Tab-separated table of C-alpha atoms and ligand atoms in Angstrom:
chain	number	residue	atom	x	y	z
T	1	MET	CA	-0.015	0.100	-0.042
T	2	ASP	CA	1.652	3.248	-1.201
T	3	PHE	CA	-0.036	6.568	0.215
T	4	GLU	CA	2.383	8.874	-2.031
T	5	LEU	CA	1.319	10.348	-5.165
T	6	THR	CA	3.472	9.615	-8.218
T	7	ASP	CA	5.332	12.419	-9.546
T	8	GLU	CA	2.908	12.619	-12.594
T	9	GLN	CA	-0.011	12.728	-10.236
T	10	GLN	CA	1.540	15.465	-8.207
T	11	LEU	CA	2.098	17.438	-11.277
T	12	ILE	CA	-1.577	17.072	-12.562
T	13	ARG	CA	-2.882	18.096	-8.840
T	14	GLN	CA	-0.600	21.091	-9.052
T	15	THR	CA	-1.761	22.183	-12.454
T	16	ALA	CA	-5.335	21.346	-11.704
T	17	ARG	CA	-5.139	23.209	-8.272
T	18	GLU	CA	-3.732	26.180	-10.162
T	19	PHE	CA	-6.335	26.046	-12.772
T	20	SER	CA	-8.977	26.009	-10.322
T	21	ASP	CA	-7.777	28.735	-8.044
T	22	ARG	CA	-7.097	30.928	-11.179
T	23	GLU	CA	-10.252	30.247	-13.312
T	24	VAL	CA	-12.991	28.268	-11.426
T	25	GLY	CA	-12.638	29.848	-8.092
T	26	PRO	CA	-13.129	33.406	-8.920
T	27	ARG	CA	-16.525	32.875	-11.145
T	28	ALA	CA	-17.995	30.340	-8.883
T	29	GLY	CA	-19.886	32.608	-6.440
T	30	GLU	CA	-21.166	34.925	-9.247
T	31	ASN	CA	-22.105	32.091	-11.475
T	32	SER	CA	-24.082	30.464	-8.651
T	33	THR	CA	-25.799	33.603	-7.523
T	34	ASN	CA	-26.816	34.199	-11.184
T	35	HIS	CA	-27.991	30.909	-11.725
T	36	HIS	CA	-25.256	30.778	-14.986
T	37	PHE	CA	-24.360	27.766	-16.699
T	38	ASP	CA	-20.714	29.050	-17.587
T	39	VAL	CA	-20.024	27.661	-21.054
T	40	ASP	CA	-16.835	29.497	-21.443
T	41	LEU	CA	-15.707	28.015	-18.240
T	42	VAL	CA	-16.640	24.507	-19.514
T	43	ALA	CA	-14.743	25.054	-22.588
T	44	MET	CA	-11.737	26.133	-20.551
T	45	ILE	CA	-12.080	22.816	-18.571
T	46	ALA	CA	-12.281	20.983	-21.757
T	47	ASP	CA	-9.088	22.449	-22.916
T	48	GLN	CA	-7.494	21.400	-19.772
T	49	GLY	CA	-8.393	17.707	-21.015
T	50	TYR	CA	-10.691	17.292	-18.004
T	51	LEU	CA	-13.764	16.194	-19.969
T	52	GLY	CA	-11.918	13.264	-21.310
T	53	ALA	CA	-9.522	12.573	-18.290
T	54	ILE	CA	-9.857	8.731	-18.356
T	55	VAL	CA	-10.393	8.233	-22.100
T	56	PRO	CA	-7.622	6.736	-24.166
T	57	THR	CA	-5.718	9.198	-26.008
T	58	GLN	CA	-6.521	7.304	-29.327
T	59	TYR	CA	-10.366	8.780	-28.510
T	60	GLY	CA	-9.155	12.157	-27.844
T	61	GLY	CA	-8.828	11.754	-23.970
T	62	ALA	CA	-6.153	12.353	-21.603
T	63	GLY	CA	-5.600	8.680	-21.075
T	64	LEU	CA	-5.145	9.014	-17.173
T	65	ASP	CA	-5.913	6.728	-14.329
T	66	TYR	CA	-8.743	6.667	-11.967
T	67	GLN	CA	-6.828	8.035	-9.226
T	68	THR	CA	-5.477	10.848	-11.222
T	69	TYR	CA	-9.124	11.553	-12.262
T	70	ALA	CA	-10.125	11.935	-8.630
T	71	ILE	CA	-7.508	14.396	-7.938
T	72	ILE	CA	-8.940	16.785	-10.869
T	73	CYS	CA	-12.424	16.054	-9.598
T	74	GLU	CA	-11.394	17.036	-6.056
T	75	GLU	CA	-9.504	20.147	-7.261
T	76	ILE	CA	-12.384	21.485	-9.465
T	77	GLY	CA	-14.991	20.389	-6.638
T	78	ARG	CA	-13.080	22.462	-4.125
T	79	HIS	CA	-14.340	25.548	-5.860
T	80	CYS	CA	-17.197	24.601	-7.714
T	81	SER	CA	-19.584	21.507	-7.707
T	82	ALA	CA	-21.475	22.736	-10.648
T	83	MET	CA	-18.292	22.587	-12.744
T	84	ARG	CA	-17.481	19.254	-10.962
T	85	THR	CA	-20.860	18.049	-12.020
T	86	VAL	CA	-20.018	18.820	-15.795
T	87	ILE	CA	-16.919	16.694	-15.396
T	88	SER	CA	-18.704	13.798	-13.725
T	89	VAL	CA	-21.503	13.886	-16.239
T	90	GLN	CA	-19.414	14.277	-19.459
T	91	THR	CA	-16.436	12.059	-18.344
T	92	SER	CA	-18.053	9.373	-16.236
T	93	LEU	CA	-21.729	8.980	-17.205
T	94	VAL	CA	-21.132	9.725	-20.934
T	95	CYS	CA	-17.719	8.969	-22.084
T	96	SER	CA	-16.796	5.846	-19.839
T	97	THR	CA	-20.060	4.476	-20.833
T	98	ILE	CA	-19.606	4.723	-24.434
T	99	LEU	CA	-16.056	3.589	-23.957
T	100	ARG	CA	-17.200	0.489	-22.126
T	101	TRP	CA	-20.368	-0.477	-24.267
T	102	GLY	CA	-19.986	1.372	-27.422
T	103	THR	CA	-19.078	-0.206	-30.914
T	104	GLU	CA	-15.785	1.101	-32.504
T	105	GLU	CA	-17.850	3.330	-34.914
T	106	GLN	CA	-19.958	4.838	-31.881
T	107	LYS	CA	-16.659	5.622	-30.034
T	108	GLN	CA	-14.954	7.140	-33.117
T	109	ARG	CA	-18.010	9.220	-33.668
T	110	TYR	CA	-18.624	10.640	-30.431
T	111	LEU	CA	-15.724	10.294	-27.877
T	112	PRO	CA	-13.408	12.850	-29.581
T	113	ARG	CA	-16.196	15.364	-29.713
T	114	LEU	CA	-17.194	14.820	-26.037
T	115	CYS	CA	-13.423	14.787	-24.840
T	116	SER	CA	-12.635	18.064	-26.611
T	117	GLY	CA	-15.942	19.777	-25.199
T	118	GLU	CA	-17.337	20.184	-28.671
T	119	TRP	CA	-20.345	18.476	-27.675
T	120	LEU	CA	-21.714	18.097	-24.286
T	121	GLY	CA	-23.474	14.663	-23.189
T	122	CYS	CA	-26.218	13.972	-20.698
T	123	PHE	CA	-27.493	10.973	-19.061
T	124	GLY	CA	-31.165	10.324	-19.202
T	125	LEU	CA	-31.963	7.828	-16.514
T	126	THR	CA	-34.346	9.342	-13.904
T	127	GLU	CA	-37.942	9.969	-14.763
T	128	PRO	CA	-40.750	11.781	-12.856
T	129	ASP	CA	-42.060	8.570	-11.642
T	130	THR	CA	-38.525	6.582	-11.740
T	131	GLY	CA	-36.132	7.612	-9.481
T	132	SER	CA	-34.064	5.004	-6.944
T	133	ASP	CA	-35.987	2.013	-8.782
T	134	ALA	CA	-34.162	2.753	-11.905
T	135	ALA	CA	-35.163	-0.396	-13.722
T	136	ASN	CA	-38.620	0.574	-13.738
T	137	GLN	CA	-38.412	2.886	-16.745
T	138	ARG	CA	-41.800	4.272	-18.076
T	139	THR	CA	-40.116	5.548	-21.302
T	140	ARG	CA	-40.882	3.355	-24.181
T	141	ALA	CA	-38.836	2.470	-27.349
T	142	ALA	CA	-40.763	0.646	-30.285
T	143	ARG	CA	-38.703	-0.900	-33.014
T	144	ARG	CA	-39.659	0.022	-36.683
T	145	ASP	CA	-39.610	-2.138	-39.805
T	146	ASP	CA	-36.213	-0.464	-40.875
T	147	GLY	CA	-34.531	-1.222	-37.573
T	148	SER	CA	-34.835	2.310	-36.050
T	149	TRP	CA	-36.569	3.196	-32.807
T	150	VAL	CA	-39.151	5.719	-31.696
T	151	ILE	CA	-38.937	6.542	-28.206
T	152	ASN	CA	-41.663	8.336	-26.201
T	153	GLY	CA	-41.567	9.410	-22.528
T	154	ALA	CA	-40.169	11.825	-20.272
T	155	LYS	CA	-36.749	12.271	-18.401
T	156	MET	CA	-36.283	14.258	-15.079
T	157	TRP	CA	-33.457	15.992	-13.514
T	158	ILE	CA	-31.064	15.630	-16.288
T	159	SER	CA	-27.764	17.681	-15.738
T	160	LEU	CA	-26.645	19.294	-18.844
T	161	GLY	CA	-30.045	18.290	-20.519
T	162	ASN	CA	-30.423	21.803	-21.957
T	163	HIS	CA	-27.076	21.850	-23.561
T	164	ALA	CA	-26.286	18.386	-24.522
T	165	LYS	CA	-25.769	17.489	-28.150
T	166	LEU	CA	-25.921	13.798	-27.332
T	167	ALA	CA	-28.194	12.189	-24.688
T	168	LEU	CA	-27.951	8.658	-23.388
T	169	VAL	CA	-31.561	7.892	-23.194
T	170	PHE	CA	-32.812	4.550	-21.061
T	171	ALA	CA	-36.071	2.881	-22.183
T	172	GLN	CA	-38.248	0.079	-21.832
T	173	THR	CA	-38.723	-2.032	-25.182
T	174	GLU	CA	-40.770	-4.668	-23.930
T	175	PRO	CA	-42.716	-4.050	-20.521
T	176	ALA	CA	-43.320	-7.616	-20.201
T	177	LEU	CA	-39.717	-8.563	-20.189
T	178	LYS	CA	-38.977	-6.230	-17.242
T	179	HIS	CA	-35.236	-5.539	-16.873
T	180	LYS	CA	-34.419	-7.996	-19.787
T	181	GLY	CA	-36.446	-5.368	-22.156
T	182	LEU	CA	-34.233	-2.228	-20.964
T	183	ALA	CA	-31.980	-0.708	-23.514
T	184	CYS	CA	-29.872	2.545	-23.659
T	185	PHE	CA	-30.009	4.715	-26.902
T	186	LEU	CA	-27.415	7.420	-28.082
T	187	VAL	CA	-29.598	9.990	-29.206
T	188	GLU	CA	-28.473	13.214	-30.986
T	189	THR	CA	-30.712	15.853	-29.285
T	190	ASP	CA	-31.418	17.699	-32.777
T	191	GLN	CA	-33.975	15.037	-33.370
T	192	PRO	CA	-37.473	16.386	-33.716
T	193	GLY	CA	-39.523	15.536	-30.642
T	194	PHE	CA	-36.507	15.985	-27.973
T	195	GLN	CA	-37.560	18.751	-25.948
T	196	PRO	CA	-35.537	19.718	-22.846
T	197	GLN	CA	-36.909	22.399	-20.432
T	198	GLU	CA	-34.618	23.868	-17.551
T	199	ILE	CA	-35.827	23.118	-14.086
T	200	ARG	CA	-35.871	26.146	-11.956
T	201	GLY	CA	-36.183	26.752	-8.173
T	202	LYS	CA	-33.208	24.188	-7.239
T	203	PHE	CA	-32.028	24.196	-3.500
T	204	GLY	CA	-28.499	24.563	-4.727
T	205	LEU	CA	-26.088	23.717	-7.533
T	206	TRP	CA	-27.498	27.046	-9.160
T	207	ALA	CA	-24.653	27.198	-11.755
T	208	SER	CA	-25.364	23.711	-13.099
T	209	ASP	CA	-27.796	23.066	-16.117
T	210	THR	CA	-30.780	20.753	-15.072
T	211	ALA	CA	-33.363	19.753	-17.271
T	212	GLU	CA	-36.692	17.668	-17.648
T	213	ILE	CA	-36.968	16.386	-21.177
T	214	ALA	CA	-39.897	15.433	-23.228
T	215	LEU	CA	-39.423	12.617	-25.735
T	216	ASP	CA	-42.203	12.658	-28.106
T	217	ASP	CA	-41.547	10.244	-30.976
T	218	VAL	CA	-37.898	10.640	-31.024
T	219	VAL	CA	-36.315	8.515	-33.834
T	220	ALA	CA	-33.129	6.637	-32.747
T	221	ALA	CA	-31.033	5.024	-35.670
T	222	PRO	CA	-30.843	1.342	-35.857
T	223	ASP	CA	-27.149	1.401	-34.733
T	224	SER	CA	-27.727	3.974	-31.990
T	225	MET	CA	-28.042	1.297	-29.047
T	226	LEU	CA	-25.398	1.061	-26.462
T	227	GLY	CA	-25.121	-2.809	-26.177
T	228	GLN	CA	-28.117	-4.985	-26.687
T	229	VAL	CA	-31.837	-5.023	-25.692
T	230	GLY	CA	-31.316	-6.258	-22.184
T	231	ASP	CA	-28.104	-4.433	-21.350
T	232	GLY	CA	-29.880	-1.228	-20.415
T	233	PHE	CA	-29.563	-1.745	-16.608
T	234	LYS	CA	-26.179	-2.832	-16.764
T	235	VAL	CA	-25.157	-0.130	-19.054
T	236	ALA	CA	-26.669	2.433	-16.215
T	237	MET	CA	-24.753	0.451	-13.341
T	238	SER	CA	-21.619	0.644	-15.114
T	239	ALA	CA	-21.885	4.508	-15.809
T	240	LEU	CA	-22.908	5.133	-12.018
T	241	ASP	CA	-19.986	3.003	-10.965
T	242	SER	CA	-17.632	5.593	-12.488
T	243	GLY	CA	-20.044	8.474	-11.992
T	244	ARG	CA	-20.448	7.973	-8.249
T	245	TYR	CA	-16.542	7.710	-7.930
T	246	SER	CA	-16.252	11.220	-9.464
T	247	VAL	CA	-19.014	12.608	-7.120
T	248	ALA	CA	-17.262	11.374	-4.137
T	249	ALA	CA	-13.885	12.713	-5.436
T	250	GLY	CA	-15.714	16.148	-5.912
T	251	CYS	CA	-17.010	15.744	-2.468
T	252	VAL	CA	-13.456	15.580	-0.816
T	253	GLY	CA	-13.211	19.055	-2.467
T	254	ILE	CA	-16.142	20.345	-0.754
T	255	CYS	CA	-14.669	18.961	2.578
T	256	GLN	CA	-11.330	20.459	1.983
T	257	ALA	CA	-12.831	23.879	0.872
T	258	SER	CA	-14.955	23.934	4.195
T	259	LEU	CA	-12.092	23.175	6.233
T	260	ASP	CA	-9.967	25.746	4.608
T	261	GLU	CA	-12.322	28.361	4.817
T	262	SER	CA	-13.196	27.581	8.402
T	263	VAL	CA	-9.356	27.533	9.668
T	264	LYS	CA	-8.908	30.900	7.876
T	265	TYR	CA	-11.856	32.442	9.669
T	266	ALA	CA	-11.533	30.856	13.076
T	267	VAL	CA	-7.699	32.230	13.137
T	268	ALA	CA	-8.654	35.684	11.874
T	269	ARG	CA	-11.965	36.126	13.774
T	270	LYS	CA	-11.774	37.340	17.424
T	271	GLN	CA	-14.264	36.954	20.163
T	272	PHE	CA	-13.774	37.304	24.107
T	273	ASP	CA	-10.195	38.929	23.072
T	274	ARG	CA	-9.100	35.612	21.373
T	275	PRO	CA	-9.294	34.129	18.162
T	276	ILE	CA	-12.138	31.781	18.062
T	277	ALA	CA	-9.842	28.981	16.790
T	278	SER	CA	-8.644	29.049	20.454
T	279	PHE	CA	-12.030	27.638	21.764
T	280	GLN	CA	-12.065	24.015	22.317
T	281	LEU	CA	-15.468	23.605	20.987
T	282	VAL	CA	-14.355	25.520	17.554
T	283	GLN	CA	-11.459	23.288	17.255
T	284	ASP	CA	-13.727	20.331	17.987
T	285	MET	CA	-15.587	21.094	14.822
T	286	ILE	CA	-12.305	21.841	12.796
T	287	ALA	CA	-10.920	18.585	14.152
T	288	GLU	CA	-13.906	16.532	12.904
T	289	MET	CA	-13.533	18.344	9.514
T	290	VAL	CA	-10.004	17.163	8.976
T	291	VAL	CA	-10.678	13.568	10.180
T	292	ARG	CA	-13.893	13.436	7.817
T	293	THR	CA	-12.044	15.059	4.801
T	294	ASP	CA	-8.824	12.508	5.215
T	295	ALA	CA	-11.229	9.540	5.448
T	296	ALA	CA	-13.305	10.639	2.318
T	297	ARG	CA	-10.099	10.915	0.393
T	298	LEU	CA	-8.407	7.755	1.282
T	299	LEU	CA	-11.729	6.050	0.499
T	300	VAL	CA	-11.957	7.621	-2.938
T	301	PHE	CA	-8.227	6.637	-3.408
T	302	ARG	CA	-8.934	3.112	-2.429
T	303	ALA	CA	-11.965	2.818	-4.737
T	304	GLY	CA	-9.774	4.307	-7.601
T	305	ALA	CA	-6.975	1.898	-7.031
T	306	ILE	CA	-9.280	-1.113	-7.219
T	307	LYS	CA	-10.541	0.469	-10.502
T	308	ASP	CA	-7.077	0.991	-12.004
T	309	ALA	CA	-6.258	-2.681	-11.337
T	310	GLY	CA	-9.385	-3.434	-13.658
T	311	LYS	CA	-11.160	-5.317	-10.458
T	312	PRO	CA	-14.895	-4.988	-9.572
T	313	SER	CA	-15.344	-1.793	-7.413
T	314	THR	CA	-19.051	-1.340	-7.023
T	315	THR	CA	-19.026	-1.898	-2.986
T	316	GLU	CA	-15.915	0.074	-2.579
T	317	THR	CA	-17.469	3.063	-4.841
T	318	SER	CA	-20.569	3.126	-2.640
T	319	ILE	CA	-18.704	3.069	0.345
T	320	ALA	CA	-16.834	6.147	-0.932
T	321	LYS	CA	-19.760	7.723	-2.307
T	322	TYR	CA	-21.813	7.385	0.683
T	323	TYR	CA	-19.122	8.585	3.132
T	324	ALA	CA	-17.609	11.390	0.983
T	325	THR	CA	-21.143	12.938	0.142
T	326	GLU	CA	-22.224	12.852	3.720
T	327	ALA	CA	-18.846	14.144	4.847
T	328	ALA	CA	-19.398	17.073	2.364
T	329	VAL	CA	-22.709	18.051	3.723
T	330	TRP	CA	-21.623	17.768	7.183
T	331	CYS	CA	-18.327	19.748	6.692
T	332	ALA	CA	-20.214	22.479	4.664
T	333	ASP	CA	-22.879	22.661	7.561
T	334	ARG	CA	-20.057	22.890	10.247
T	335	ALA	CA	-18.164	25.538	8.000
T	336	ILE	CA	-21.409	27.638	8.418
T	337	GLN	CA	-21.419	27.324	12.241
T	338	VAL	CA	-17.782	28.331	12.528
T	339	HIS	CA	-18.478	31.401	10.635
T	340	GLY	CA	-21.442	32.252	12.638
T	341	GLY	CA	-23.573	34.840	10.690
T	342	ALA	CA	-20.773	35.761	8.444
T	343	GLY	CA	-21.441	32.262	6.839
T	344	TYR	CA	-24.952	32.868	6.202
T	345	VAL	CA	-24.329	35.500	3.425
T	346	ASP	CA	-22.575	35.490	0.109
T	347	ASP	CA	-19.441	37.093	1.732
T	348	HIS	CA	-18.036	33.994	2.300
T	349	PRO	CA	-18.506	30.774	0.018
T	350	VAL	CA	-19.482	28.174	2.883
T	351	GLY	CA	-23.372	28.824	2.241
T	352	ARG	CA	-22.861	27.808	-1.427
T	353	TYR	CA	-20.913	24.756	-0.406
T	354	TYR	CA	-23.623	23.544	1.649
T	355	ARG	CA	-26.309	24.269	-0.841
T	356	ASP	CA	-24.278	22.357	-3.609
T	357	ALA	CA	-23.269	19.773	-1.153
T	358	ARG	CA	-26.663	18.892	-0.562
T	359	VAL	CA	-27.701	17.245	-3.697
T	360	THR	CA	-24.666	14.928	-3.662
T	361	THR	CA	-26.564	12.478	-1.211
T	362	LEU	CA	-29.215	12.339	-3.604
T	363	TYR	CA	-28.032	12.312	-7.273
T	364	GLU	CA	-26.177	9.001	-8.696
T	365	GLY	CA	-27.849	6.933	-6.227
T	366	THR	CA	-29.204	8.211	-2.734
T	367	SER	CA	-27.385	7.525	0.528
T	368	GLN	CA	-30.076	5.058	1.340
T	369	ILE	CA	-29.312	3.306	-2.075
T	370	GLN	CA	-25.573	3.111	-1.454
T	371	LYS	CA	-26.253	1.496	1.829
T	372	LEU	CA	-28.383	-1.138	0.310
T	373	ILE	CA	-25.604	-1.989	-2.191
T	374	ILE	CA	-23.105	-2.115	0.870
T	375	GLY	CA	-25.488	-4.140	3.135
T	376	ARG	CA	-26.239	-6.487	0.240
T	377	ALA	CA	-22.464	-7.047	-0.197
T	378	ALA	CA	-21.843	-7.513	3.565
T	379	THR	CA	-24.727	-9.963	4.099
T	380	GLY	CA	-25.234	-11.494	0.507
T	381	ILE	CA	-29.076	-10.767	1.189
T	382	ASN	CA	-30.817	-8.322	-1.088
T	383	ALA	CA	-32.735	-5.935	1.504
T	384	LEU	CA	-36.636	-5.630	1.070
T	385	VAL	CA	-37.657	-2.633	-0.919
H	401	FAD	C1	-29.701	18.506	-9.317
H	401	FAD	C2	-29.890	17.050	-9.747
H	401	FAD	C3	-29.173	16.420	-10.902
H	401	FAD	C4	-29.539	15.166	-11.259
H	401	FAD	N1	-28.779	14.728	-12.531
H	401	FAD	C5	-29.303	13.628	-12.857
H	401	FAD	C6	-28.839	13.408	-14.477
H	401	FAD	O1	-27.837	13.663	-14.973
H	401	FAD	N2	-29.271	12.206	-15.023
H	401	FAD	C7	-30.229	11.333	-14.288
H	401	FAD	O2	-30.591	10.283	-14.715
H	401	FAD	N3	-30.846	11.707	-12.901
H	401	FAD	C8	-30.425	12.809	-12.570
H	401	FAD	N4	-30.692	13.222	-11.023
H	401	FAD	C9	-31.748	12.344	-10.330
H	401	FAD	C10	-31.159	11.468	-9.112
H	401	FAD	O3	-30.242	10.611	-9.529
H	401	FAD	C11	-32.555	11.099	-8.388
H	401	FAD	O4	-33.153	12.318	-7.972
H	401	FAD	C12	-32.034	10.294	-7.612
H	401	FAD	O5	-31.573	9.052	-8.074
H	401	FAD	C13	-33.214	9.778	-6.430
H	401	FAD	O6	-34.305	9.520	-7.199
H	401	FAD	P1	-35.846	10.337	-6.666
H	401	FAD	O7	-35.507	11.746	-6.645
H	401	FAD	O8	-36.940	10.027	-7.694
H	401	FAD	O9	-36.032	9.943	-5.161
H	401	FAD	P2	-36.908	8.477	-4.737
H	401	FAD	O10	-36.420	7.433	-5.461
H	401	FAD	O11	-38.323	8.789	-4.908
H	401	FAD	O12	-36.526	8.447	-3.402
H	401	FAD	C14	-36.965	9.468	-2.278
H	401	FAD	C15	-36.393	8.987	-1.002
H	401	FAD	O13	-36.885	7.416	-0.882
H	401	FAD	C16	-35.706	6.810	-0.480
H	401	FAD	N5	-35.690	5.497	-1.021
H	401	FAD	C17	-36.096	4.941	-2.223
H	401	FAD	N6	-36.063	3.650	-2.643
H	401	FAD	C18	-35.645	3.327	-1.319
H	401	FAD	C19	-35.431	1.926	-1.114
H	401	FAD	N7	-35.447	0.891	-1.688
H	401	FAD	N8	-34.853	1.705	0.230
H	401	FAD	C20	-34.686	2.844	1.055
H	401	FAD	N9	-34.954	4.172	0.793
H	401	FAD	C21	-35.385	4.133	-0.312
H	401	FAD	C22	-34.681	7.626	-1.188
H	401	FAD	O14	-33.226	7.112	-0.697
H	401	FAD	C23	-35.128	8.930	-0.792
H	401	FAD	O15	-34.630	9.134	0.576
H	401	FAD	C24	-30.376	14.536	-10.628
H	401	FAD	C25	-30.907	15.054	-9.550
H	401	FAD	C26	-30.841	16.069	-9.190
H	401	FAD	C27	-31.544	16.639	-7.774
């Protein structure tokens, strides 16, 4: 077991840190306040190679390992969860899924455009009536005589859905077959009938683009399926295996940012003629943040090491996702506490950290769903649902 980063990983961390401090941090607060999805910043992130970090260079990616990918997610997530969400969706949910399941033609057609940021992609699994029970898709795909498919239904809470040029759309082809009828389609969003609409009024993640999408007789070409009919659920789960990892890594960034802001403030702020950092109860909050940040980071690296070794990592990924997302919510909440009233307004970013952290225990599988995966692995028994 080696806890040291390689020279290359240290260099990439340094570069990502400087980029995030220079470009992401200064824009994060304003983009959030203005509910602005910053496509210029997305383009800069793409230019850094962060949208295809784990995609091989032959398809336009950076060809990095999963541990290095975590470093990038952490550094971007340290300043802006909305931009880290872009990386998670594009790199993990879309690119890694095409890489794993796509034909050579599909990889050649889509991966270079996605890695360069020319196209954004989105991942359409959740529906108005289908969340945690993801296999229960209400969206329907019907095969036509010429081999193409007609898709009808609705998708809900789809990150990047208003800007994406490519959508992974999950649909049921034959309800009687249940999960054996599920399929995943690569849908180019300029198809007639693909109608995204921005979701307003979110609790946080204001600088992220989130859509509900109506699918009204959307035609998918005969060669647009990822895998085969019946693979849809496996495709979704493999996507989430990578996506959850990146969310966890981004949450390490939220933990670290909450800790950094808290230390800075606690040392500078005086009450009772002393820095508040000298009070044991304040140090207690900071010490807890240190421990949870460390633990979250180590769990992410462990999951990454298993992925890099090419071994199954679903349980370790769920452990990292569950722990890191809950830690991010906790650390951001305590960061507000350390700041007192000053943490309750926009002068300090900790309020945004909390609002943005809050969704991470929901998306890509709630904390309860992660616990079901962890519990099943421990007991060998599927919990009652
Ligand atoms: C900002 C945002 C962005 C998102 N981006 C995407 C995206 O890009 N693509 C996409 O497909 N989806 C996306 N989602 C959807 C997200 O993945 C779902 O919200 C999530 O899976 C939970 O589904 P749900 O909201 O329908 O909640 P439900 O499944 O209805 O769950 C409600 C509550 O019940 C609990 N629960 C449900 N089933 C069980 C069970 N068996 N045991 C114990 N507890 C249970 C849950 O843990 C939760 O507490 C996004 C969501 C948000 C808010």
